[in-house]
PDB file of C-alpha atoms and ligand atoms in Angstrom:
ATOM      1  CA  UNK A 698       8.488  14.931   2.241  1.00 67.00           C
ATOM      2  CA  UNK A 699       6.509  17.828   2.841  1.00 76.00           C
ATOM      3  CA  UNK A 700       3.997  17.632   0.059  1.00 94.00           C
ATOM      4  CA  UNK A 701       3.362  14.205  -0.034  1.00 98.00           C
ATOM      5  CA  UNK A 702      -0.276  13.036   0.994  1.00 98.00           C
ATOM      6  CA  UNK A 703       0.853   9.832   1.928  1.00 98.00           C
ATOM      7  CA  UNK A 704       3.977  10.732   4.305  1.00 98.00           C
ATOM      8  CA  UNK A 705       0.846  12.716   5.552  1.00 98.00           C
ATOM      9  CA  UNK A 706      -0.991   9.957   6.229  1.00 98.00           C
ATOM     10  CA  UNK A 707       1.916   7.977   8.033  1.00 98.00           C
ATOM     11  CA  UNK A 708       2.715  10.374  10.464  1.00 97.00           C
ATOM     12  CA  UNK A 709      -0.693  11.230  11.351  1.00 96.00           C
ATOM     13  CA  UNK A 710      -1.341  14.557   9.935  1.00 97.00           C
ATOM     14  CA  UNK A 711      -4.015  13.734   7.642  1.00 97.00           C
ATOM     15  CA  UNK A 712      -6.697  10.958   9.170  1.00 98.00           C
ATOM     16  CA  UNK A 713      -7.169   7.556   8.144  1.00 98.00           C
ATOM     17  CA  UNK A 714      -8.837   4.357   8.633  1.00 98.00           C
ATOM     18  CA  UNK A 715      -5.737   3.166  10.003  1.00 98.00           C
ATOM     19  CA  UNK A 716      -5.170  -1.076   9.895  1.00 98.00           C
ATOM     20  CA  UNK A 717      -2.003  -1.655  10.856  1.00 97.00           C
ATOM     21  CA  UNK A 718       1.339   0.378  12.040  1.00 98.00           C
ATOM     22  CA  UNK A 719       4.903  -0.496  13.374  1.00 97.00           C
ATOM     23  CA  UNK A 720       8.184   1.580  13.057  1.00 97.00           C
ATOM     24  CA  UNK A 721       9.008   1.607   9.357  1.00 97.00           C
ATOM     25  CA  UNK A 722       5.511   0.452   7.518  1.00 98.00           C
ATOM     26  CA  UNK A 723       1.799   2.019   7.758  1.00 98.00           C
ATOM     27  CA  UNK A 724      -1.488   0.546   6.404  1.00 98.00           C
ATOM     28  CA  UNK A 725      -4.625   1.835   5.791  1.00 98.00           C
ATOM     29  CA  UNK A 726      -7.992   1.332   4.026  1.00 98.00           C
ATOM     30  CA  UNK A 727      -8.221   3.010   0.583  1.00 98.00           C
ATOM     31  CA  UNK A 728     -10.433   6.399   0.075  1.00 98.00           C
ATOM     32  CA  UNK A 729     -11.924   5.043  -3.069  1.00 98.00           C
ATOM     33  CA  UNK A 730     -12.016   1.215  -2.328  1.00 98.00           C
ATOM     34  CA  UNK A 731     -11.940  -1.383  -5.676  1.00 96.00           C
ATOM     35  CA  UNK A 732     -12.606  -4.311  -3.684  1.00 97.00           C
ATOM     36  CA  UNK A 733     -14.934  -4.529  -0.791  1.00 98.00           C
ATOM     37  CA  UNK A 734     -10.979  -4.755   1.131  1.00 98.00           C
ATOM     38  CA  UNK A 735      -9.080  -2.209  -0.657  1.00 98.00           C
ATOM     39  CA  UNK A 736      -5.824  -1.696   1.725  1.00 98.00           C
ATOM     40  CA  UNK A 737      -2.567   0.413   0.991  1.00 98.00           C
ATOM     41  CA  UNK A 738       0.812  -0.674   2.678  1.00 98.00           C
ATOM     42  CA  UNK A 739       3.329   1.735   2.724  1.00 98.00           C
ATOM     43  CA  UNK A 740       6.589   2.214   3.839  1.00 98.00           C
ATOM     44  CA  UNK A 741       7.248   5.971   6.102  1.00 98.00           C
ATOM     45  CA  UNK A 742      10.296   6.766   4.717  1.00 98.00           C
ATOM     46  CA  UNK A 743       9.467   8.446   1.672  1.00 98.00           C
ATOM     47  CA  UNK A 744      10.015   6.885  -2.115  1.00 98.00           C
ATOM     48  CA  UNK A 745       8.470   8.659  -5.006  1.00 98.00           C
ATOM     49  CA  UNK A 746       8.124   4.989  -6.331  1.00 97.00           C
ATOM     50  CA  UNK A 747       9.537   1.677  -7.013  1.00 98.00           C
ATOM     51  CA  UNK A 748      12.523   2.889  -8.968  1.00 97.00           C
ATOM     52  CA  UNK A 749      13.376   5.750  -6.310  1.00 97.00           C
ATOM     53  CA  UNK A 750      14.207   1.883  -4.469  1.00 97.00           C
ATOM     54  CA  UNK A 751      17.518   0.670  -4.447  1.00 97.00           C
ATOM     55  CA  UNK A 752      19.667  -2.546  -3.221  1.00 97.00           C
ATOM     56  CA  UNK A 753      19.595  -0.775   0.482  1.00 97.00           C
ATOM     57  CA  UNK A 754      15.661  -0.751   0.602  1.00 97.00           C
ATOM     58  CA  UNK A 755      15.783  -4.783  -0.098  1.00 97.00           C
ATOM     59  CA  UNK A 756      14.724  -5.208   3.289  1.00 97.00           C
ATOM     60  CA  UNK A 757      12.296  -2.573   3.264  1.00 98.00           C
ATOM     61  CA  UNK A 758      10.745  -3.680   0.685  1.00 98.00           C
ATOM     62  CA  UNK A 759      10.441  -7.413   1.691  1.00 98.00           C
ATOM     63  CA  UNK A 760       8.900  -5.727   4.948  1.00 98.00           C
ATOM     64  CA  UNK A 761       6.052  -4.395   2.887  1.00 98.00           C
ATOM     65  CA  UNK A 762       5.062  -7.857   1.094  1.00 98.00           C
ATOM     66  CA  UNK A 763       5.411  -9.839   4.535  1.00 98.00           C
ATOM     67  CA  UNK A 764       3.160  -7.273   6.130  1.00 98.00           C
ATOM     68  CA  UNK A 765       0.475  -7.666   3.100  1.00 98.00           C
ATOM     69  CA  UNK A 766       0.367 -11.338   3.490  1.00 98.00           C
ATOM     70  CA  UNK A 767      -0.045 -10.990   7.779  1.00 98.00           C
ATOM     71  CA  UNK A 768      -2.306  -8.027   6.845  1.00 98.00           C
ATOM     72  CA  UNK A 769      -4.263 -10.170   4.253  1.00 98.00           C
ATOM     73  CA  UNK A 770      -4.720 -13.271   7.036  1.00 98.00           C
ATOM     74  CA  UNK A 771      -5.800 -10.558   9.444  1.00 98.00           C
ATOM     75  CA  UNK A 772      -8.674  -9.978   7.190  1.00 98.00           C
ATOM     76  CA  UNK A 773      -9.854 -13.271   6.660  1.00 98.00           C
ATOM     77  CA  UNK A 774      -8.553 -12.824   2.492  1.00 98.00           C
ATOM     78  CA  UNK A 775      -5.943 -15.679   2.699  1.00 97.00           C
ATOM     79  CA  UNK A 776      -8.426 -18.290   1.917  1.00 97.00           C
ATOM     80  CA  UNK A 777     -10.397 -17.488  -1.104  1.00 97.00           C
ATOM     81  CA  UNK A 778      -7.342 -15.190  -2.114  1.00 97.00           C
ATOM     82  CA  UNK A 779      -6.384 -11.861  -2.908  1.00 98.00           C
ATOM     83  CA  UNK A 780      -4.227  -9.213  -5.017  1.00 97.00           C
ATOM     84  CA  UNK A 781      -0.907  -7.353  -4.700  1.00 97.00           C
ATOM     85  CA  UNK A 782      -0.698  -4.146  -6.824  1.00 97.00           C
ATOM     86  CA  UNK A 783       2.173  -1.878  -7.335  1.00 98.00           C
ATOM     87  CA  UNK A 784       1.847   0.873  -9.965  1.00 97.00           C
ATOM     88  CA  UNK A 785       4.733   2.744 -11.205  1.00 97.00           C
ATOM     89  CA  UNK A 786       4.730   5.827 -13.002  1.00 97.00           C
ATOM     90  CA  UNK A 787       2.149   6.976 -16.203  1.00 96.00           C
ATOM     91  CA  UNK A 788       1.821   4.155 -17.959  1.00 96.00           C
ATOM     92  CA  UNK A 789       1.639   2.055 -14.587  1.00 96.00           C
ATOM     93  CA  UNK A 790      -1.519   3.886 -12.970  1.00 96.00           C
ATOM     94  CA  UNK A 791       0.275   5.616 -10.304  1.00 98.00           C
ATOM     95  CA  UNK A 792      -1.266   8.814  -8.742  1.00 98.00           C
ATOM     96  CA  UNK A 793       0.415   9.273  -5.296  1.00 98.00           C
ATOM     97  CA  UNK A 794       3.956   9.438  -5.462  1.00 98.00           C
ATOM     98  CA  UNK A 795       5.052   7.325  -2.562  1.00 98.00           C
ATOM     99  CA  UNK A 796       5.728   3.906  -3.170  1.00 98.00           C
ATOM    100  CA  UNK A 797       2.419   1.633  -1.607  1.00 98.00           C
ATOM    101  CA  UNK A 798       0.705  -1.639  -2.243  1.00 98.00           C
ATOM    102  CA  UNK A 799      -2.461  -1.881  -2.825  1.00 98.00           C
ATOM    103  CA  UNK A 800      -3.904  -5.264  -1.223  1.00 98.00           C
ATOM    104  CA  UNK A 801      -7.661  -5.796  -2.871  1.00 98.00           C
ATOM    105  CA  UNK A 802      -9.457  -8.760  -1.728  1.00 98.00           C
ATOM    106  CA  UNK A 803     -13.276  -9.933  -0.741  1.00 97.00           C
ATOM    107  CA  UNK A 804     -14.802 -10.142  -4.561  1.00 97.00           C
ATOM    108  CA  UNK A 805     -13.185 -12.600  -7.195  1.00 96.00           C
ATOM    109  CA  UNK A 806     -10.487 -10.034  -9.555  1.00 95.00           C
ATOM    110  CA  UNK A 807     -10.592  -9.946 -12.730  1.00 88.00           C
ATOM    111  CA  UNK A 808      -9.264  -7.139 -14.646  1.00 80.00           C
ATOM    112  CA  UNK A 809      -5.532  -6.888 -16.888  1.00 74.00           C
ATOM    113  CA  UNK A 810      -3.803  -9.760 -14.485  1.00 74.00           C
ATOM    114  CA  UNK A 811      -6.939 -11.578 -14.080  1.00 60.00           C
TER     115      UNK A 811
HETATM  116  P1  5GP B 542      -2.112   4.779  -7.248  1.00 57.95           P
HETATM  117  O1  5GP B 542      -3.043   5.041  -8.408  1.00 57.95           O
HETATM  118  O2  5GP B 542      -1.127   5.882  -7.040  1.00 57.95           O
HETATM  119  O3  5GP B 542      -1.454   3.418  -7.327  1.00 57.95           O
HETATM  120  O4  5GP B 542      -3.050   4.661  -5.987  1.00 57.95           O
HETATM  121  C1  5GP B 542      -3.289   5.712  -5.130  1.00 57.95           C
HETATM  122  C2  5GP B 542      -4.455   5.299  -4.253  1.00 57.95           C
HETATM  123  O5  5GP B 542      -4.516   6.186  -3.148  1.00 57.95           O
HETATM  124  C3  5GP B 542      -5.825   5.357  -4.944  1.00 57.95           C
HETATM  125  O6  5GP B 542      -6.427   4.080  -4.903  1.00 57.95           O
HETATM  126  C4  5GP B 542      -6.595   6.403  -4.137  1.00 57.95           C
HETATM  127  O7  5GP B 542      -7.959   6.073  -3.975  1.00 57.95           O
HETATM  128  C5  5GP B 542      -5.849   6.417  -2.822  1.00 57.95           C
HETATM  129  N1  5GP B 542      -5.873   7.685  -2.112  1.00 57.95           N
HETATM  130  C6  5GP B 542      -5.564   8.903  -2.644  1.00 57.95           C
HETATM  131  N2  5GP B 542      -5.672   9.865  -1.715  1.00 57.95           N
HETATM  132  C7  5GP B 542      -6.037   9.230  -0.560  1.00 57.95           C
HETATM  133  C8  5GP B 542      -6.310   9.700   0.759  1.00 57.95           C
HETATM  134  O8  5GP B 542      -6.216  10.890   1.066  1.00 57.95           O
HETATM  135  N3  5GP B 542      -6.667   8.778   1.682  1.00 57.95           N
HETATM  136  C9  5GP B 542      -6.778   7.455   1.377  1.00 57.95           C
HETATM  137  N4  5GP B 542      -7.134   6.619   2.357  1.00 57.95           N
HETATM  138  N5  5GP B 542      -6.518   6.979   0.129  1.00 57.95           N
HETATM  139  C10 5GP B 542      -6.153   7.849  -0.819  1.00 57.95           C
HETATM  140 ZN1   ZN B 543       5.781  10.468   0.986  1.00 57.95          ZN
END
């Protein structure tokens, strides 16, 4: 997607504090952290969001959450714990329209879910 900040991002174009990168998923620290550990996951195909997902991104998707739980052991927020955030659309919060996760750890949560 040529417009997209975040398929920017992936393939290198715009910087980042880069955490963690294999052939399909990307991580990297959040520009306006919420949590002292603020990281985004995201896929580098390109989905606007969660619904642009279907039954043949089940896999892809799985990928994501296993890589925020190895990313979330890597730093050290497995033990007092942590939180997994997708927003979709408006009324979900979401600003950048490609699917990510935001992993938050390193201060106790509170907030809507807390
Ligand atoms: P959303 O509200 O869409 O779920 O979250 C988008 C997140 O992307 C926000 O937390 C915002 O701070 C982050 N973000 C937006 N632009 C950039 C950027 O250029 N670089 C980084 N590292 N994060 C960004
Ligand atoms: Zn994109």
């Amino acid at each position: 997607m040529e417009d997209c900040i975040f398929c920017k991002i992936a393939s290198g174009l715009i910087p980042s504090q880069k955490v963690f990168e294999d052939e399909n998923v990307f991580a990297f620290r959040d520009i306006q952290p919420m949590a002292p550990t603020h990281i985004l996951i995201i896929p580098k195909v390109h989905h606007a969001n969660l619904t642009a997902m279907d039954k043949a991104d089940q896999t892809l998707g799985g990928t994501l959450l296993h890589m925020a739980n190895i990313i979330a052991q890597q730093e050290n927020l497995d033990n007092d714990g942590y939180r997994i955030a997708i927003n979709c659309g408006p009324w979900g919060g979401q600003v950048v329209q490609h699917v990510h996760l935001h992993l938050l750890g390193g201060r106790e949560l509170a907030g809507e879910l807390g």
